[in-house]
Amino acid sequence: KKLPVFVMLTAAAAARAVARSCVRTFSGVSATSGKSKVWTLGKLNHVAIAVPNLERATNLYKNVLGNDNIKAVDVPDHGVKTVFVDLGNTKLELLHPLGDNSPIEKFLQKNKDGGLHHVCIEVDDIKAAMGDLKKHNIRTLTPEPKIGAHGKPVVFLHPKDCDGVLVELEEA
């Protein structure tokens, strides 16, 4: 099933709204302490979409929508095949399972047609961000950052602590 372009654009707009909301929530001065944070939230790095058919999804962005700025990256440590579609101001990350224990496989079992998986926002200091977020009772899915598809440390925030959104932080 192909999504109409306006649906994809609406999903991207929603992700930008989430990112703007997170910037207000996590950056600058702490609402609880009034002190400046030792880390800052940066730009939206990408919006990740889990897809059941990676070839078909890649074809949509490359051949139908005309974006030639596409890069495939396998990330075995995360159990995913990724295809990044560079949009200039941000990227789309198409996600497909790699291996039997892929979290994307589990996501696709629940969401047969695929869908919005997570948003990734850059931070200047991932360890400081993790420590500060822990103080605010925001859980991470792993105790330590892992190396992500861009070769940089990443960590995922628990969606139950982020208004139902899986948020990935990537060190800039």
Short mmCIF file of N, CA, C and O in Angstrom, two decimals, residues 30-154:
data_model
loop_
_atom_site.label_atom_id
_atom_site.label_comp_id
_atom_site.label_asym_id
_atom_site.label_seq_id
_atom_site.Cartn_x
_atom_site.Cartn_y
_atom_site.Cartn_z
N SER A 30 16.14 24.78 33.14
CA SER A 30 15.28 23.75 33.71
C SER A 30 14.09 24.39 34.40
O SER A 30 14.24 25.31 35.20
N ALA A 31 12.90 23.90 34.09
CA ALA A 31 11.69 24.45 34.69
C ALA A 31 11.64 24.17 36.18
O ALA A 31 11.04 24.93 36.93
N THR A 32 12.27 23.09 36.63
CA THR A 32 12.19 22.74 38.05
C THR A 32 13.26 23.40 38.90
O THR A 32 13.02 23.74 40.03
N SER A 33 14.44 23.62 38.33
CA SER A 33 15.52 24.17 39.15
C SER A 33 15.85 25.61 38.85
O SER A 33 16.45 26.29 39.67
N GLY A 34 15.51 26.10 37.64
CA GLY A 34 15.86 27.46 37.27
C GLY A 34 17.32 27.60 36.86
O GLY A 34 17.77 28.67 36.53
N LYS A 35 18.09 26.50 36.90
CA LYS A 35 19.50 26.54 36.54
C LYS A 35 19.68 26.19 35.08
O LYS A 35 18.91 25.42 34.51
N SER A 36 20.73 26.71 34.46
CA SER A 36 21.02 26.35 33.08
C SER A 36 21.48 24.91 33.01
O SER A 36 22.16 24.41 33.90
N LYS A 37 21.09 24.21 31.95
CA LYS A 37 21.49 22.83 31.77
C LYS A 37 22.92 22.77 31.24
O LYS A 37 23.39 23.70 30.62
N VAL A 38 23.55 21.62 31.45
CA VAL A 38 24.91 21.42 30.96
C VAL A 38 24.90 20.81 29.57
O VAL A 38 25.95 20.52 29.03
N TRP A 39 23.73 20.61 28.99
CA TRP A 39 23.59 20.08 27.63
C TRP A 39 22.45 20.81 26.95
O TRP A 39 21.61 21.39 27.61
N THR A 40 22.47 20.78 25.64
CA THR A 40 21.39 21.42 24.89
C THR A 40 20.88 20.50 23.80
O THR A 40 21.62 19.67 23.27
N LEU A 41 19.62 20.67 23.51
CA LEU A 41 18.96 19.92 22.46
C LEU A 41 19.16 20.67 21.16
O LEU A 41 19.01 21.88 21.10
N GLY A 42 19.52 19.96 20.12
CA GLY A 42 19.80 20.59 18.83
C GLY A 42 18.68 20.38 17.83
O GLY A 42 17.51 20.30 18.19
N LYS A 43 19.08 20.19 16.59
CA LYS A 43 18.10 20.12 15.50
C LYS A 43 17.53 18.70 15.34
O LYS A 43 18.09 17.72 15.84
N LEU A 44 16.43 18.64 14.62
CA LEU A 44 15.83 17.37 14.25
C LEU A 44 16.77 16.70 13.25
O LEU A 44 17.04 17.24 12.19
N ASN A 45 17.29 15.53 13.60
CA ASN A 45 18.21 14.83 12.72
C ASN A 45 17.45 14.02 11.67
O ASN A 45 17.77 14.08 10.50
N HIS A 46 16.45 13.24 12.14
CA HIS A 46 15.66 12.47 11.19
C HIS A 46 14.34 12.01 11.80
O HIS A 46 14.16 12.01 13.01
N VAL A 47 13.44 11.63 10.91
CA VAL A 47 12.19 10.99 11.27
C VAL A 47 12.29 9.58 10.72
O VAL A 47 12.57 9.39 9.53
N ALA A 48 12.08 8.58 11.58
CA ALA A 48 12.24 7.18 11.17
C ALA A 48 10.89 6.54 10.90
O ALA A 48 9.96 6.67 11.69
N ILE A 49 10.83 5.83 9.78
CA ILE A 49 9.60 5.17 9.35
C ILE A 49 9.92 3.69 9.15
O ILE A 49 10.80 3.34 8.35
N ALA A 50 9.23 2.83 9.88
CA ALA A 50 9.39 1.38 9.70
C ALA A 50 8.61 0.98 8.45
O ALA A 50 7.46 1.39 8.27
N VAL A 51 9.25 0.20 7.59
CA VAL A 51 8.62 -0.19 6.32
C VAL A 51 8.69 -1.71 6.15
O VAL A 51 9.72 -2.33 6.41
N PRO A 52 7.59 -2.33 5.70
CA PRO A 52 7.62 -3.77 5.49
C PRO A 52 8.36 -4.18 4.21
O PRO A 52 8.83 -5.30 4.11
N ASN A 53 8.50 -3.25 3.27
CA ASN A 53 9.18 -3.55 2.01
C ASN A 53 10.15 -2.40 1.72
O ASN A 53 9.75 -1.35 1.22
N LEU A 54 11.41 -2.62 2.05
CA LEU A 54 12.42 -1.56 1.93
C LEU A 54 12.65 -1.15 0.48
O LEU A 54 12.81 0.03 0.18
N GLU A 55 12.65 -2.12 -0.42
CA GLU A 55 12.86 -1.81 -1.84
C GLU A 55 11.73 -0.91 -2.38
O GLU A 55 11.98 0.08 -3.07
N ARG A 56 10.50 -1.25 -2.03
CA ARG A 56 9.36 -0.45 -2.50
C ARG A 56 9.41 0.96 -1.90
O ARG A 56 9.18 1.96 -2.59
N ALA A 57 9.71 1.06 -0.61
CA ALA A 57 9.77 2.37 0.04
C ALA A 57 10.90 3.22 -0.54
O ALA A 57 10.72 4.42 -0.79
N THR A 58 12.05 2.61 -0.78
CA THR A 58 13.17 3.35 -1.39
C THR A 58 12.79 3.82 -2.78
O THR A 58 13.09 4.96 -3.17
N ASN A 59 12.12 2.98 -3.54
CA ASN A 59 11.67 3.33 -4.87
C ASN A 59 10.74 4.54 -4.84
O ASN A 59 10.82 5.43 -5.71
N LEU A 60 9.87 4.60 -3.85
CA LEU A 60 8.95 5.73 -3.73
C LEU A 60 9.72 7.05 -3.64
O LEU A 60 9.44 7.99 -4.39
N TYR A 61 10.71 7.11 -2.76
CA TYR A 61 11.44 8.37 -2.57
C TYR A 61 12.40 8.67 -3.71
O TYR A 61 12.59 9.82 -4.08
N LYS A 62 12.99 7.62 -4.29
CA LYS A 62 13.97 7.84 -5.35
C LYS A 62 13.31 8.05 -6.71
O LYS A 62 13.57 9.05 -7.39
N ASN A 63 12.48 7.13 -7.12
CA ASN A 63 11.96 7.15 -8.49
C ASN A 63 10.63 7.87 -8.66
O ASN A 63 10.36 8.43 -9.71
N VAL A 64 9.79 7.84 -7.63
CA VAL A 64 8.50 8.51 -7.74
C VAL A 64 8.62 9.97 -7.31
O VAL A 64 8.18 10.88 -8.02
N LEU A 65 9.25 10.20 -6.15
CA LEU A 65 9.36 11.57 -5.65
C LEU A 65 10.64 12.28 -6.12
O LEU A 65 10.80 13.47 -5.89
N GLY A 66 11.56 11.54 -6.74
CA GLY A 66 12.71 12.14 -7.39
C GLY A 66 13.86 12.57 -6.50
O GLY A 66 14.60 13.48 -6.84
N ASN A 67 14.06 11.91 -5.35
CA ASN A 67 15.18 12.25 -4.48
C ASN A 67 16.32 11.27 -4.72
O ASN A 67 16.21 10.09 -4.41
N ASP A 68 17.43 11.77 -5.28
CA ASP A 68 18.59 10.91 -5.54
C ASP A 68 19.58 10.89 -4.38
O ASP A 68 20.57 10.18 -4.44
N ASN A 69 19.33 11.67 -3.35
CA ASN A 69 20.26 11.77 -2.22
C ASN A 69 19.87 10.73 -1.17
O ASN A 69 19.33 11.05 -0.12
N ILE A 70 20.13 9.45 -1.49
CA ILE A 70 19.72 8.32 -0.68
C ILE A 70 20.93 7.47 -0.35
O ILE A 70 21.78 7.22 -1.21
N LYS A 71 21.01 7.03 0.91
CA LYS A 71 22.16 6.23 1.35
C LYS A 71 21.66 5.07 2.21
O LYS A 71 20.96 5.28 3.19
N ALA A 72 22.04 3.85 1.85
CA ALA A 72 21.68 2.65 2.61
C ALA A 72 22.78 2.33 3.61
O ALA A 72 23.97 2.41 3.29
N VAL A 73 22.37 1.96 4.84
CA VAL A 73 23.31 1.60 5.90
C VAL A 73 22.71 0.46 6.70
O VAL A 73 21.60 0.59 7.23
N ASP A 74 23.44 -0.65 6.79
CA ASP A 74 23.02 -1.74 7.68
C ASP A 74 23.62 -1.48 9.06
O ASP A 74 24.80 -1.12 9.17
N VAL A 75 22.79 -1.69 10.09
CA VAL A 75 23.25 -1.49 11.47
C VAL A 75 22.95 -2.77 12.26
O VAL A 75 21.94 -2.87 12.95
N PRO A 76 23.83 -3.77 12.12
CA PRO A 76 23.58 -5.07 12.77
C PRO A 76 23.41 -4.98 14.28
O PRO A 76 22.61 -5.73 14.85
N ASP A 77 24.15 -4.07 14.94
CA ASP A 77 24.04 -3.95 16.41
C ASP A 77 22.64 -3.52 16.84
O ASP A 77 22.23 -3.77 17.96
N HIS A 78 21.91 -2.85 15.95
CA HIS A 78 20.55 -2.40 16.25
C HIS A 78 19.50 -3.28 15.57
O HIS A 78 18.31 -3.09 15.76
N GLY A 79 19.95 -4.24 14.75
CA GLY A 79 19.03 -5.14 14.08
C GLY A 79 18.20 -4.48 12.99
O GLY A 79 17.05 -4.85 12.78
N VAL A 80 18.80 -3.50 12.28
CA VAL A 80 18.04 -2.80 11.25
C VAL A 80 18.86 -2.58 9.98
O VAL A 80 20.08 -2.43 10.02
N LYS A 81 18.14 -2.58 8.87
CA LYS A 81 18.64 -2.06 7.61
C LYS A 81 18.03 -0.67 7.51
O LYS A 81 16.83 -0.50 7.74
N THR A 82 18.84 0.31 7.17
CA THR A 82 18.31 1.66 7.06
C THR A 82 18.61 2.22 5.68
O THR A 82 19.61 1.88 5.05
N VAL A 83 17.72 3.09 5.24
CA VAL A 83 17.95 3.89 4.05
C VAL A 83 17.64 5.32 4.44
O VAL A 83 16.52 5.63 4.89
N PHE A 84 18.65 6.19 4.34
CA PHE A 84 18.45 7.60 4.67
C PHE A 84 18.12 8.37 3.40
O PHE A 84 18.82 8.27 2.40
N VAL A 85 17.05 9.13 3.48
CA VAL A 85 16.62 10.01 2.39
C VAL A 85 16.91 11.43 2.87
O VAL A 85 16.24 11.93 3.78
N ASP A 86 17.92 12.07 2.31
CA ASP A 86 18.32 13.41 2.74
C ASP A 86 17.40 14.44 2.09
O ASP A 86 17.29 14.52 0.87
N LEU A 87 16.73 15.21 2.94
CA LEU A 87 15.80 16.24 2.46
C LEU A 87 16.40 17.64 2.52
O LEU A 87 15.70 18.62 2.27
N GLY A 88 17.66 17.74 2.86
CA GLY A 88 18.30 19.06 2.97
C GLY A 88 18.27 19.57 4.40
O GLY A 88 19.30 19.71 5.04
N ASN A 89 17.08 19.82 4.94
CA ASN A 89 16.97 20.35 6.30
C ASN A 89 16.85 19.24 7.34
O ASN A 89 17.03 19.49 8.53
N THR A 90 16.56 18.02 6.93
CA THR A 90 16.52 16.85 7.81
C THR A 90 16.54 15.60 6.92
O THR A 90 16.72 15.71 5.71
N LYS A 91 16.37 14.45 7.54
CA LYS A 91 16.38 13.20 6.78
C LYS A 91 15.17 12.36 7.17
O LYS A 91 14.63 12.50 8.27
N LEU A 92 14.77 11.48 6.27
CA LEU A 92 13.87 10.39 6.60
C LEU A 92 14.74 9.16 6.71
O LEU A 92 15.68 8.97 5.93
N GLU A 93 14.47 8.32 7.69
CA GLU A 93 15.19 7.06 7.85
C GLU A 93 14.18 5.93 7.65
O GLU A 93 13.26 5.78 8.46
N LEU A 94 14.33 5.20 6.57
CA LEU A 94 13.47 4.05 6.33
C LEU A 94 14.09 2.86 7.06
O LEU A 94 15.28 2.57 6.88
N LEU A 95 13.33 2.19 7.88
CA LEU A 95 13.82 1.10 8.72
C LEU A 95 13.20 -0.22 8.30
O LEU A 95 11.99 -0.31 8.08
N HIS A 96 14.03 -1.25 8.22
CA HIS A 96 13.57 -2.59 7.89
C HIS A 96 14.34 -3.58 8.77
O HIS A 96 15.51 -3.35 9.07
N PRO A 97 13.70 -4.68 9.18
CA PRO A 97 14.38 -5.63 10.07
C PRO A 97 15.64 -6.23 9.46
O PRO A 97 15.71 -6.49 8.27
N LEU A 98 16.63 -6.44 10.32
CA LEU A 98 17.86 -7.15 9.96
C LEU A 98 18.11 -8.16 11.07
O LEU A 98 18.41 -7.79 12.20
N GLY A 99 17.91 -9.42 10.77
CA GLY A 99 18.08 -10.46 11.78
C GLY A 99 16.77 -10.79 12.49
O GLY A 99 15.76 -10.12 12.33
N ASP A 100 16.84 -11.87 13.30
CA ASP A 100 15.64 -12.39 13.94
C ASP A 100 15.16 -11.59 15.14
O ASP A 100 13.98 -11.61 15.46
N ASN A 101 16.05 -10.93 15.85
CA ASN A 101 15.67 -10.21 17.06
C ASN A 101 15.55 -8.71 16.85
O ASN A 101 15.76 -7.93 17.76
N SER A 102 15.19 -8.33 15.66
CA SER A 102 15.09 -6.91 15.33
C SER A 102 13.88 -6.27 16.01
O SER A 102 12.77 -6.80 15.93
N PRO A 103 14.09 -5.12 16.66
CA PRO A 103 12.93 -4.41 17.23
C PRO A 103 11.98 -3.93 16.13
O PRO A 103 10.79 -3.77 16.37
N ILE A 104 12.48 -3.75 14.93
CA ILE A 104 11.62 -3.32 13.82
C ILE A 104 10.71 -4.48 13.39
O ILE A 104 9.56 -4.25 13.02
N GLU A 105 11.19 -5.70 13.48
CA GLU A 105 10.34 -6.86 13.19
C GLU A 105 9.15 -6.88 14.14
O GLU A 105 8.01 -7.09 13.74
N LYS A 106 9.43 -6.64 15.42
CA LYS A 106 8.34 -6.62 16.42
C LYS A 106 7.37 -5.48 16.13
O LYS A 106 6.15 -5.64 16.24
N PHE A 107 7.89 -4.32 15.75
CA PHE A 107 7.04 -3.18 15.41
C PHE A 107 6.15 -3.52 14.21
O PHE A 107 4.95 -3.23 14.21
N LEU A 108 6.73 -4.15 13.18
CA LEU A 108 5.97 -4.48 11.98
C LEU A 108 4.95 -5.60 12.22
O LEU A 108 3.94 -5.66 11.53
N GLN A 109 5.19 -6.45 13.20
CA GLN A 109 4.19 -7.46 13.55
C GLN A 109 2.93 -6.79 14.10
O GLN A 109 1.82 -7.25 13.85
N LYS A 110 3.12 -5.69 14.82
CA LYS A 110 1.98 -4.94 15.37
C LYS A 110 1.40 -3.95 14.36
O LYS A 110 0.23 -3.60 14.44
N ASN A 111 2.23 -3.48 13.45
CA ASN A 111 1.84 -2.47 12.46
C ASN A 111 2.18 -3.00 11.08
O ASN A 111 3.22 -2.65 10.52
N LYS A 112 1.32 -3.83 10.53
CA LYS A 112 1.61 -4.56 9.29
C LYS A 112 2.00 -3.65 8.12
O LYS A 112 2.81 -4.03 7.28
N ASP A 113 1.45 -2.45 8.04
CA ASP A 113 1.74 -1.53 6.94
C ASP A 113 2.94 -0.63 7.23
O ASP A 113 3.28 0.23 6.43
N GLY A 114 3.55 -0.80 8.41
CA GLY A 114 4.64 0.08 8.80
C GLY A 114 4.10 1.36 9.40
O GLY A 114 2.92 1.45 9.73
N GLY A 115 4.96 2.35 9.54
CA GLY A 115 4.52 3.64 10.07
C GLY A 115 5.63 4.37 10.79
O GLY A 115 6.78 3.91 10.86
N LEU A 116 5.27 5.52 11.33
CA LEU A 116 6.22 6.36 12.06
C LEU A 116 6.77 5.58 13.25
O LEU A 116 6.00 5.07 14.07
N HIS A 117 8.08 5.47 13.34
CA HIS A 117 8.71 4.69 14.41
C HIS A 117 9.30 5.60 15.50
O HIS A 117 9.04 5.39 16.67
N HIS A 118 10.11 6.58 15.10
CA HIS A 118 10.69 7.48 16.10
C HIS A 118 11.17 8.77 15.45
O HIS A 118 11.24 8.87 14.23
N VAL A 119 11.47 9.74 16.31
CA VAL A 119 12.12 10.97 15.86
C VAL A 119 13.49 11.02 16.52
O VAL A 119 13.66 10.56 17.65
N CYS A 120 14.47 11.55 15.80
CA CYS A 120 15.83 11.66 16.33
C CYS A 120 16.22 13.12 16.41
O CYS A 120 16.12 13.86 15.42
N ILE A 121 16.65 13.51 17.59
CA ILE A 121 17.04 14.89 17.85
C ILE A 121 18.49 14.90 18.34
O ILE A 121 18.88 14.06 19.15
N GLU A 122 19.26 15.83 17.83
CA GLU A 122 20.67 15.93 18.22
C GLU A 122 20.83 16.59 19.58
O GLU A 122 20.04 17.47 19.94
N VAL A 123 21.84 16.15 20.31
CA VAL A 123 22.24 16.77 21.58
C VAL A 123 23.74 17.01 21.52
O VAL A 123 24.46 16.30 20.81
N ASP A 124 24.20 17.99 22.27
CA ASP A 124 25.64 18.28 22.23
C ASP A 124 26.44 17.37 23.17
O ASP A 124 27.62 17.17 22.95
N ASP A 125 25.80 16.80 24.20
CA ASP A 125 26.50 15.95 25.16
C ASP A 125 25.53 14.86 25.61
O ASP A 125 24.70 15.09 26.49
N ILE A 126 25.64 13.69 25.03
CA ILE A 126 24.64 12.64 25.28
C ILE A 126 24.70 12.13 26.72
O ILE A 126 23.67 11.86 27.33
N LYS A 127 25.90 12.02 27.29
CA LYS A 127 26.02 11.54 28.68
C LYS A 127 25.40 12.54 29.66
O LYS A 127 24.70 12.14 30.59
N ALA A 128 25.65 13.83 29.45
CA ALA A 128 25.05 14.85 30.31
C ALA A 128 23.53 14.84 30.16
O ALA A 128 22.80 14.97 31.14
N ALA A 129 23.06 14.67 28.92
CA ALA A 129 21.61 14.62 28.67
C ALA A 129 21.00 13.43 29.41
O ALA A 129 19.96 13.56 30.07
N MET A 130 21.63 12.27 29.33
CA MET A 130 21.11 11.08 29.99
C MET A 130 21.04 11.28 31.50
O MET A 130 20.04 10.92 32.13
N GLY A 131 22.09 11.85 32.08
CA GLY A 131 22.11 12.09 33.52
C GLY A 131 21.02 13.05 33.95
O GLY A 131 20.31 12.82 34.94
N ASP A 132 20.85 14.11 33.18
CA ASP A 132 19.83 15.11 33.51
C ASP A 132 18.43 14.55 33.33
O ASP A 132 17.55 14.76 34.17
N LEU A 133 18.20 13.81 32.27
CA LEU A 133 16.88 13.24 32.02
C LEU A 133 16.52 12.22 33.08
O LEU A 133 15.36 12.13 33.50
N LYS A 134 17.51 11.47 33.57
CA LYS A 134 17.28 10.51 34.66
C LYS A 134 16.78 11.23 35.90
O LYS A 134 15.86 10.76 36.58
N LYS A 135 17.35 12.40 36.18
CA LYS A 135 16.90 13.20 37.34
C LYS A 135 15.45 13.64 37.18
O LYS A 135 14.77 13.89 38.16
N HIS A 136 14.99 13.74 35.93
CA HIS A 136 13.61 14.14 35.65
C HIS A 136 12.71 12.92 35.39
O HIS A 136 11.62 13.06 34.82
N ASN A 137 13.20 11.73 35.80
CA ASN A 137 12.44 10.48 35.68
C ASN A 137 12.08 10.12 34.25
O ASN A 137 11.03 9.54 33.99
N ILE A 138 12.95 10.46 33.31
CA ILE A 138 12.78 10.05 31.92
C ILE A 138 13.76 8.91 31.68
O ILE A 138 14.98 9.08 31.79
N ARG A 139 13.19 7.75 31.40
CA ARG A 139 13.99 6.54 31.26
C ARG A 139 14.58 6.42 29.85
O ARG A 139 13.98 6.87 28.88
N THR A 140 15.73 5.76 29.78
CA THR A 140 16.32 5.40 28.50
C THR A 140 16.11 3.90 28.31
O THR A 140 15.96 3.16 29.29
N LEU A 141 16.11 3.44 27.06
CA LEU A 141 15.89 2.01 26.80
C LEU A 141 17.14 1.18 27.03
O LEU A 141 17.04 -0.05 27.18
N THR A 142 18.30 1.83 27.06
CA THR A 142 19.56 1.15 27.39
C THR A 142 20.30 2.00 28.41
O THR A 142 20.17 3.22 28.40
N PRO A 143 21.10 1.35 29.27
CA PRO A 143 21.81 2.14 30.29
C PRO A 143 22.94 2.99 29.73
O PRO A 143 23.33 3.99 30.33
N GLU A 144 23.46 2.60 28.58
CA GLU A 144 24.56 3.34 27.95
C GLU A 144 24.22 3.59 26.48
O GLU A 144 23.50 2.82 25.86
N PRO A 145 24.79 4.67 25.90
CA PRO A 145 24.57 4.90 24.47
C PRO A 145 25.20 3.79 23.63
O PRO A 145 26.15 3.15 24.05
N LYS A 146 24.61 3.57 22.45
CA LYS A 146 25.18 2.66 21.46
C LYS A 146 25.59 3.50 20.25
O LYS A 146 25.17 4.65 20.12
N ILE A 147 26.41 2.94 19.40
CA ILE A 147 26.79 3.64 18.17
C ILE A 147 25.69 3.42 17.14
O ILE A 147 25.31 2.29 16.86
N GLY A 148 25.19 4.51 16.58
CA GLY A 148 24.08 4.45 15.64
C GLY A 148 24.54 4.41 14.19
O GLY A 148 25.74 4.28 13.89
N ALA A 149 23.59 4.56 13.29
CA ALA A 149 23.84 4.45 11.85
C ALA A 149 24.78 5.53 11.31
O ALA A 149 25.42 5.35 10.29
N HIS A 150 24.87 6.66 12.02
CA HIS A 150 25.77 7.73 11.58
C HIS A 150 27.15 7.62 12.24
O HIS A 150 27.98 8.52 12.10
N GLY A 151 27.38 6.53 12.99
CA GLY A 151 28.67 6.34 13.65
C GLY A 151 28.83 7.19 14.90
O GLY A 151 29.94 7.36 15.40
N LYS A 152 27.72 7.68 15.44
CA LYS A 152 27.75 8.54 16.63
C LYS A 152 26.94 7.88 17.75
O LYS A 152 26.05 7.07 17.49
N PRO A 153 27.22 8.25 19.02
CA PRO A 153 26.47 7.67 20.13
C PRO A 153 24.99 8.09 20.07
O PRO A 153 24.67 9.25 19.80
N VAL A 154 24.11 7.09 20.32
CA VAL A 154 22.67 7.34 20.36
C VAL A 154 22.08 6.63 21.58
O VAL A 154 22.62 5.65 22.07
#
